CSV table of C-alpha atoms and ligand atoms in Angstrom, one decimal:
chain,number,residue,atom,x,y,z
A,1,MET,CA,-9.7,-14.0,-12.3
A,2,GLU,CA,-6.4,-12.4,-13.8
A,3,ARG,CA,-4.4,-13.1,-17.3
A,4,LEU,CA,-2.6,-16.3,-17.5
A,5,ASP,CA,0.7,-14.4,-18.4
A,6,LYS,CA,0.7,-12.5,-15.5
A,7,VAL,CA,0.2,-15.1,-13.3
A,8,LEU,CA,3.0,-17.3,-14.4
A,9,ALA,CA,5.2,-14.5,-14.9
A,10,ALA,CA,4.4,-13.7,-11.2
A,11,THR,CA,6.4,-17.0,-9.9
A,12,GLY,CA,9.4,-15.3,-11.0
A,13,ARG,CA,10.3,-18.0,-12.9
A,14,TRP,CA,9.8,-16.7,-16.4
A,15,SER,CA,9.6,-13.1,-18.1
A,16,ARG,CA,6.1,-12.5,-19.8
A,17,ARG,CA,8.0,-12.8,-23.2
A,18,GLU,CA,9.3,-16.3,-22.0
A,19,VAL,CA,5.6,-17.3,-20.6
A,20,LYS,CA,3.7,-16.2,-24.3
A,21,GLU,CA,6.8,-18.9,-25.8
A,22,LEU,CA,5.6,-21.4,-23.6
A,23,VAL,CA,1.7,-21.0,-24.6
A,24,ARG,CA,2.6,-20.7,-28.1
A,25,ARG,CA,4.6,-24.0,-27.8
A,26,GLY,CA,1.5,-25.6,-26.3
A,27,ARG,CA,3.7,-26.5,-23.4
A,28,VAL,CA,1.0,-24.9,-21.0
A,29,THR,CA,-2.5,-26.4,-19.4
A,30,VAL,CA,-5.2,-25.1,-17.3
A,31,ASP,CA,-7.3,-27.5,-15.8
A,32,GLY,CA,-5.6,-30.4,-18.0
A,33,ARG,CA,-6.7,-28.3,-21.2
A,34,LEU,CA,-4.0,-26.4,-23.4
A,35,ALA,CA,-3.8,-22.7,-22.9
A,36,ALA,CA,-4.9,-21.2,-26.2
A,37,ALA,CA,-3.5,-17.9,-25.4
A,38,PRO,CA,-1.4,-15.8,-22.8
A,39,GLU,CA,-4.3,-13.3,-22.3
A,40,ASP,CA,-6.6,-16.2,-21.5
A,41,LYS,CA,-8.6,-15.4,-18.1
A,42,VAL,CA,-7.8,-18.0,-14.8
A,43,ASP,CA,-8.0,-18.3,-11.1
A,44,PRO,CA,-4.6,-18.7,-10.0
A,45,ALA,CA,-6.1,-19.5,-6.8
A,46,ALA,CA,-8.2,-22.5,-7.7
A,47,SER,CA,-7.1,-23.2,-11.4
A,48,ARG,CA,-4.4,-26.0,-11.9
A,49,ILE,CA,-1.9,-24.8,-14.0
A,50,CYS,CA,0.9,-26.7,-15.2
A,51,VAL,CA,4.0,-25.8,-17.4
A,52,ASP,CA,5.5,-29.3,-19.2
A,53,GLY,CA,2.9,-31.4,-17.0
A,54,GLU,CA,4.6,-30.0,-14.0
A,55,PRO,CA,1.9,-28.0,-11.7
A,56,VAL,CA,3.0,-24.5,-10.9
A,57,SER,CA,2.5,-23.3,-7.5
A,58,TRP,CA,1.5,-19.8,-6.9
A,59,GLU,CA,1.5,-17.4,-4.1
A,60,ALA,CA,-0.1,-14.2,-4.6
A,61,PHE,CA,2.3,-12.1,-2.4
A,62,VAL,CA,5.7,-12.8,-0.9
A,63,TYR,CA,7.2,-11.7,2.2
A,64,ILE,CA,11.3,-11.5,3.1
A,65,MET,CA,12.8,-10.9,5.9
A,66,MET,CA,16.6,-10.0,5.1
A,67,HIS,CA,19.5,-8.9,7.7
A,68,LYS,CA,20.5,-5.8,5.6
A,69,PRO,CA,24.2,-5.4,5.5
A,70,ALA,CA,25.9,-2.1,5.5
A,71,GLY,CA,27.0,-0.8,2.0
A,72,LEU,CA,23.6,-1.4,-0.1
A,73,LEU,CA,21.1,0.8,-1.1
A,74,SER,CA,17.5,-0.1,0.4
A,75,ALA,CA,16.0,0.6,-3.6
A,76,THR,CA,15.0,-1.8,-6.1
A,77,GLU,CA,17.4,-0.5,-8.7
A,78,ASP,CA,19.9,2.1,-8.9
A,79,ALA,CA,22.2,2.9,-12.1
A,80,ARG,CA,25.5,2.6,-10.3
A,81,GLN,CA,25.0,0.9,-6.7
A,82,LYS,CA,24.0,-2.1,-5.1
A,83,THR,CA,20.8,-2.5,-4.4
A,84,VAL,CA,19.1,-5.2,-1.8
A,85,LEU,CA,17.4,-6.5,-4.5
A,86,ASP,CA,21.1,-7.6,-5.8
A,87,LEU,CA,21.6,-10.4,-2.6
A,88,LEU,CA,18.3,-12.0,-4.2
A,89,PRO,CA,18.1,-15.1,-6.9
A,90,ALA,CA,16.8,-14.0,-10.4
A,91,GLU,CA,13.0,-15.5,-9.4
A,92,LEU,CA,12.6,-13.1,-6.8
A,93,ARG,CA,13.8,-10.3,-8.2
A,94,ARG,CA,11.3,-10.9,-10.9
A,95,ARG,CA,8.4,-10.5,-8.3
A,96,GLY,CA,9.0,-7.2,-8.0
A,97,LEU,CA,9.6,-6.9,-4.6
A,98,ALA,CA,10.2,-3.5,-2.9
A,99,PRO,CA,11.8,-3.0,0.6
A,100,VAL,CA,9.3,-1.7,3.1
A,101,GLY,CA,10.6,1.9,4.1
A,102,ARG,CA,14.0,2.6,3.6
A,103,LEU,CA,17.3,1.8,5.9
A,104,ASP,CA,20.3,4.1,4.9
A,105,LYS,CA,23.2,2.5,3.0
A,106,ASP,CA,25.2,2.7,6.0
A,107,THR,CA,22.1,1.4,8.5
A,108,GLU,CA,22.1,-2.7,9.2
A,109,GLY,CA,19.0,-5.0,10.1
A,110,LEU,CA,15.8,-6.3,9.4
A,111,LEU,CA,14.5,-5.1,6.0
A,112,LEU,CA,11.0,-6.5,5.4
A,113,LEU,CA,10.9,-7.2,1.4
A,114,THR,CA,7.3,-7.8,-0.3
A,115,ASP,CA,5.4,-7.1,-3.3
A,116,ASP,CA,2.0,-6.6,-1.0
A,117,GLY,CA,1.2,-2.8,-1.4
A,118,MET,CA,-1.7,-2.8,1.3
A,119,LEU,CA,0.8,-4.4,4.1
A,120,THR,CA,3.8,-2.3,3.0
A,121,HIS,CA,1.5,1.0,3.2
A,122,ARG,CA,-0.3,-0.1,6.7
A,123,LEU,CA,3.5,-0.9,8.0
A,124,LEU,CA,4.7,2.6,7.2
A,125,SER,CA,1.6,4.8,8.0
A,126,PRO,CA,1.8,6.5,11.6
A,127,LYS,CA,-2.0,6.0,11.5
A,128,TYR,CA,-1.2,1.9,12.5
A,129,HIS,CA,0.9,2.8,15.4
A,130,VAL,CA,3.9,-0.1,14.4
A,131,ASP,CA,6.7,0.7,16.3
A,132,LYS,CA,10.2,0.3,14.7
A,133,VAL,CA,12.7,0.2,17.0
A,134,TYR,CA,16.5,0.4,16.4
A,135,PHE,CA,19.4,0.2,18.3
A,136,ALA,CA,22.1,3.3,18.2
A,137,GLN,CA,25.4,4.3,19.1
A,138,VAL,CA,26.4,8.1,19.3
A,139,LYS,CA,29.0,10.2,19.9
A,140,GLY,CA,28.8,11.9,23.4
A,141,GLU,CA,26.8,11.0,26.3
A,142,LEU,CA,23.0,10.0,26.2
A,143,THR,CA,21.1,11.6,29.2
A,144,ALA,CA,17.9,12.0,31.1
A,145,SER,CA,16.9,15.0,29.0
A,146,ASP,CA,17.8,13.6,25.5
A,147,VAL,CA,14.8,10.6,27.0
A,148,GLU,CA,12.3,13.6,27.9
A,149,ALA,CA,13.1,15.7,24.5
A,150,PHE,CA,12.2,12.8,22.6
A,151,ALA,CA,9.0,12.0,24.5
A,152,ASP,CA,7.8,15.5,24.0
A,153,GLY,CA,8.7,15.2,20.4
A,154,ILE,CA,11.8,17.1,18.9
A,155,THR,CA,11.6,19.3,16.4
A,156,LEU,CA,14.5,18.8,13.7
A,157,GLY,CA,16.5,22.0,12.5
A,158,ASP,CA,14.1,22.1,9.0
A,159,GLY,CA,11.2,22.5,11.0
A,160,LEU,CA,10.5,19.2,11.1
A,161,VAL,CA,8.3,18.2,14.0
A,162,CYS,CA,8.8,14.6,14.9
A,163,ARG,CA,6.3,12.8,16.8
A,164,PRO,CA,6.6,11.7,20.7
A,165,ALA,CA,9.3,8.8,20.5
A,166,LYS,CA,11.3,6.7,23.1
A,167,LEU,CA,14.8,6.3,23.8
A,168,GLU,CA,15.9,4.2,26.4
A,169,ILE,CA,19.6,4.5,27.4
A,170,LEU,CA,21.6,1.0,27.3
A,171,THR,CA,25.3,2.7,27.9
A,172,GLY,CA,26.3,5.8,27.9
A,173,ASP,CA,26.9,6.1,24.5
A,174,THR,CA,24.1,3.5,23.1
A,175,CYS,CA,20.4,3.5,23.4
A,176,LEU,CA,17.1,2.2,21.5
A,177,VAL,CA,14.9,4.3,19.8
A,178,THR,CA,11.2,3.6,19.2
A,179,LEU,CA,9.2,5.6,16.6
A,180,GLN,CA,6.0,5.0,14.5
A,181,GLU,CA,7.5,7.1,11.6
A,182,GLY,CA,10.0,7.3,9.1
A,183,LYS,CA,11.1,10.3,7.8
A,184,PHE,CA,14.5,10.4,5.9
A,185,HIS,CA,17.3,9.7,8.1
A,186,GLN,CA,14.8,10.3,11.4
A,187,VAL,CA,16.9,8.3,13.6
A,188,LYS,CA,20.0,10.2,12.4
A,189,ARG,CA,19.1,13.6,12.8
A,190,MET,CA,16.7,13.3,16.4
A,191,LEU,CA,20.0,12.4,18.0
A,192,ALA,CA,22.0,14.8,16.0
A,193,SER,CA,20.0,17.9,17.4
A,194,ARG,CA,20.5,16.8,20.3
A,195,GLY,CA,24.3,16.8,19.8
A,196,LYS,CA,24.7,13.3,19.7
A,197,PRO,CA,25.7,11.8,16.0
A,198,VAL,CA,24.7,8.9,15.5
A,199,VAL,CA,28.1,6.3,14.8
A,200,TYR,CA,25.9,3.2,14.1
A,201,LEU,CA,22.4,2.2,13.5
A,202,LYS,CA,20.6,-1.0,13.2
A,203,ARG,CA,17.0,-2.1,13.3
A,204,LEU,CA,16.2,-4.3,15.7
A,205,SER,CA,12.0,-4.9,14.9
A,206,MET,CA,9.4,-3.6,13.2
A,207,GLY,CA,6.0,-4.0,14.9
A,208,SER,CA,6.3,-8.0,16.2
A,209,LEU,CA,8.4,-8.8,13.7
A,210,ARG,CA,12.1,-8.9,14.9
A,211,LEU,CA,15.2,-9.9,13.0
A,212,ASP,CA,16.1,-13.3,13.1
A,213,GLU,CA,19.3,-13.2,14.5
A,214,ARG,CA,20.2,-16.4,12.9
A,215,LEU,CA,20.0,-14.2,9.6
A,216,GLU,CA,24.0,-12.9,9.0
A,217,LYS,CA,24.2,-10.0,7.6
A,218,GLY,CA,23.2,-10.5,4.0
A,219,GLN,CA,21.0,-13.3,4.1
A,220,TYR,CA,17.4,-13.4,3.9
A,221,ARG,CA,14.4,-15.9,4.4
A,222,ARG,CA,10.9,-15.8,3.8
A,223,LEU,CA,8.4,-15.1,6.9
A,224,THR,CA,6.6,-17.4,8.9
A,225,GLU,CA,2.9,-18.1,8.3
A,226,ASP,CA,3.0,-17.0,12.1
A,227,GLU,CA,4.9,-13.8,11.7
A,228,LEU,CA,2.8,-13.3,8.5
A,229,ARG,CA,-0.3,-13.3,10.8
A,230,VAL,CA,0.8,-11.5,13.7
A,231,LEU,CA,1.8,-8.3,11.3
A,232,ARG,CA,-1.4,-8.9,9.4
A,233,ASP,CA,-3.5,-8.6,12.8
A,234,GLU,CA,-1.3,-5.7,14.3
A,235,THR,CA,-2.5,-3.7,11.1
A,236,ALA,CA,-5.8,-4.3,10.5
B,1,URA,N1,16.5,6.6,10.8
B,1,URA,C1,17.8,7.0,10.0
B,1,URA,O1,18.5,7.9,10.6
B,1,URA,N2,18.3,5.9,9.4
B,1,URA,C2,17.7,4.7,9.1
B,1,URA,O2,18.5,3.8,8.3
B,1,URA,C3,16.5,4.4,9.7
B,1,URA,C4,15.9,5.2,10.5
């Protein structure tokens, strides 16, 4: 059971204060009865909650796939700079969605945003072995010895040891990098440690979830039920 004001505010349509006002004005009913107080306990999955007679649909969690453009921070807020949350409408921003792992400001590609903390944890924890695949363009010529070094596990300049990773050379200066962890600037630092600084980076996938190429940079959509089911299965 959850508090009525929490459930209504979680729809993103009203703030907690607005919800209190709705209840006070007698505009909210639960299973046909006038709600007495914002603190009333309701079962969000089973109770029929209406505002002004209109049923309110309730989702436990929201899952958004975004094609992150360069130039935005993967953060929920920042005093000075725009974040990926600025691309979402107010009702989604109010849900308290957070990016699943950070992409650098200049990195593009697949970014999942959700308020499902458990799934977020599982997608990011190396324990669940979820592959993250990046397309990178570097300065310089990639070689078979770079591929080997990635497979052996690269040690970065500050002594940080990376788990074995996959490097697939596409052309001389472009490649796919597959990691199961996400340390700060990891792809850039791994390639820089081989003398091949990254000039462009894009995340293509997380586990089975591939960036929908129909999404233009800056566009987003909800995950389909199939995409979500497979992601959950992969991290079970
Ligand atoms: N690795 C990086 O270096 N940058 C990113 O944005 C993601 C992975």
